[in-house]
Coordinates of C-alpha atoms in Angstrom, one line a residue:
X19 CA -42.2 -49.3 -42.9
X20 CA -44.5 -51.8 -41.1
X21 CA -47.4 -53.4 -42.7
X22 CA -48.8 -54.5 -39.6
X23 CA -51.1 -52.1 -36.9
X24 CA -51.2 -52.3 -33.2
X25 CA -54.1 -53.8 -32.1
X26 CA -56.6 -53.9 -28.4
X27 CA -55.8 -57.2 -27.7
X28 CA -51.7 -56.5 -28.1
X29 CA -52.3 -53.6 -26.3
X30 CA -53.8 -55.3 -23.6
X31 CA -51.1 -57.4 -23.8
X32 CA -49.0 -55.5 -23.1
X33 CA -50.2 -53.5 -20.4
X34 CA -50.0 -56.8 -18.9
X35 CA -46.2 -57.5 -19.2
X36 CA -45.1 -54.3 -19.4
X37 CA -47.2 -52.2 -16.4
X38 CA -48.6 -55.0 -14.6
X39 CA -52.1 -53.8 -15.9
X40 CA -54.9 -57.1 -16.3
X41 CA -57.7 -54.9 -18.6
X42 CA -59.8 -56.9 -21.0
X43 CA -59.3 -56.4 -24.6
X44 CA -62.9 -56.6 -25.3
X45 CA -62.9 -53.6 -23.0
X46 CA -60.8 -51.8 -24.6
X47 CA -62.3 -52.4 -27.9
X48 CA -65.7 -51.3 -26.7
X49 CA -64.8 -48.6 -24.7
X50 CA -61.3 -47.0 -26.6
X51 CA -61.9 -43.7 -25.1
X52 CA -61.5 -44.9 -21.2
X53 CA -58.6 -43.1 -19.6
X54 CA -55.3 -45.2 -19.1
X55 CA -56.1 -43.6 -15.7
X56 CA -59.2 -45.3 -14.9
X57 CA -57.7 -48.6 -16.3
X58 CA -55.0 -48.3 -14.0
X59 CA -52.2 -47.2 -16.3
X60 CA -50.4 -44.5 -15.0
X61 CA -47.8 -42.5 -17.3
X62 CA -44.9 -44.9 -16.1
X63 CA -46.6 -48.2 -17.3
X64 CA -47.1 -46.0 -20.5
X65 CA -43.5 -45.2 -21.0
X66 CA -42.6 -49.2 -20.9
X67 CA -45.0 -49.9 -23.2
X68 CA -43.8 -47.5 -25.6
X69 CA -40.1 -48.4 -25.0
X70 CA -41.2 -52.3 -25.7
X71 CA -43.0 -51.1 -29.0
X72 CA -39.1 -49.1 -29.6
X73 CA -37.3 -52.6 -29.5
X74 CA -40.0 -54.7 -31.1
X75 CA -40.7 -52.5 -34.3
X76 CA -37.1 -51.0 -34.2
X77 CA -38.8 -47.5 -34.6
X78 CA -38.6 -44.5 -32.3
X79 CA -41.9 -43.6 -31.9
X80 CA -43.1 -39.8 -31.7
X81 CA -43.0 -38.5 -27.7
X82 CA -46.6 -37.7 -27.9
X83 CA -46.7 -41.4 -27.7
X84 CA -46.2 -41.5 -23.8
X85 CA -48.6 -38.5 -23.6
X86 CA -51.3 -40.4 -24.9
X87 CA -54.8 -40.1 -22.5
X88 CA -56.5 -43.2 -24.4
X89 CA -56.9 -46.2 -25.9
X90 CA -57.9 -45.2 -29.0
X91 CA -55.2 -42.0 -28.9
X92 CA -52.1 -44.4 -28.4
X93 CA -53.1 -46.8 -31.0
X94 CA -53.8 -44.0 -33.8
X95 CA -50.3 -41.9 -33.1
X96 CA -48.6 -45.5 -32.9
X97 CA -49.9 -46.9 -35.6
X98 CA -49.5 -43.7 -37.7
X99 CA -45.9 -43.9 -36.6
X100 CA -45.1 -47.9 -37.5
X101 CA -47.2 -47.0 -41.5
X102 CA -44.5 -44.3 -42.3
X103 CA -41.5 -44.9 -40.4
X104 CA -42.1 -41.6 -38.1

């Protein structure tokens, strides 16, 4: 189990290395309900950030995780996923 949570400014992070997506993280944290869409993240950039999560955490994370619409959808199924394991 991980004790530690995803957060807006890792996520913005990685949107950056991962998808090639600059987005604030202020943004984000204001605003967690924007599309990935109108951030410019399409499901592609999605799918690499999910696959980095995979071989940082060492967890397979659910497949709704690359479904994810939002911000603040991706970080509660992720984080879920990193608190038990899942």
């Amino acid at each position: 189990m991980i004790t530690t949570a995803l957060t807006f400014d890792e996520l913005a992070a990685l949107m950056k290395q991962a998808a090639g997506v600059t987005v604030d993280a202020g943004k984000l944290d204001k605003e967690p309900d924007t599309p990935f869409a109108t951030l410019g993240l399409d499901s592609l950039g999605l799918l690499g950030i999910v696959g980095e999560l995979e071989n940082r955490y060492s967890v397979s994370l659910p497949t709704d995780a690359e479904r994810c619409k939002t911000p603040a959808e991706f970080l509660g199924l992720v984080n879920t996923a990193l608190k038990t394991g899942v």
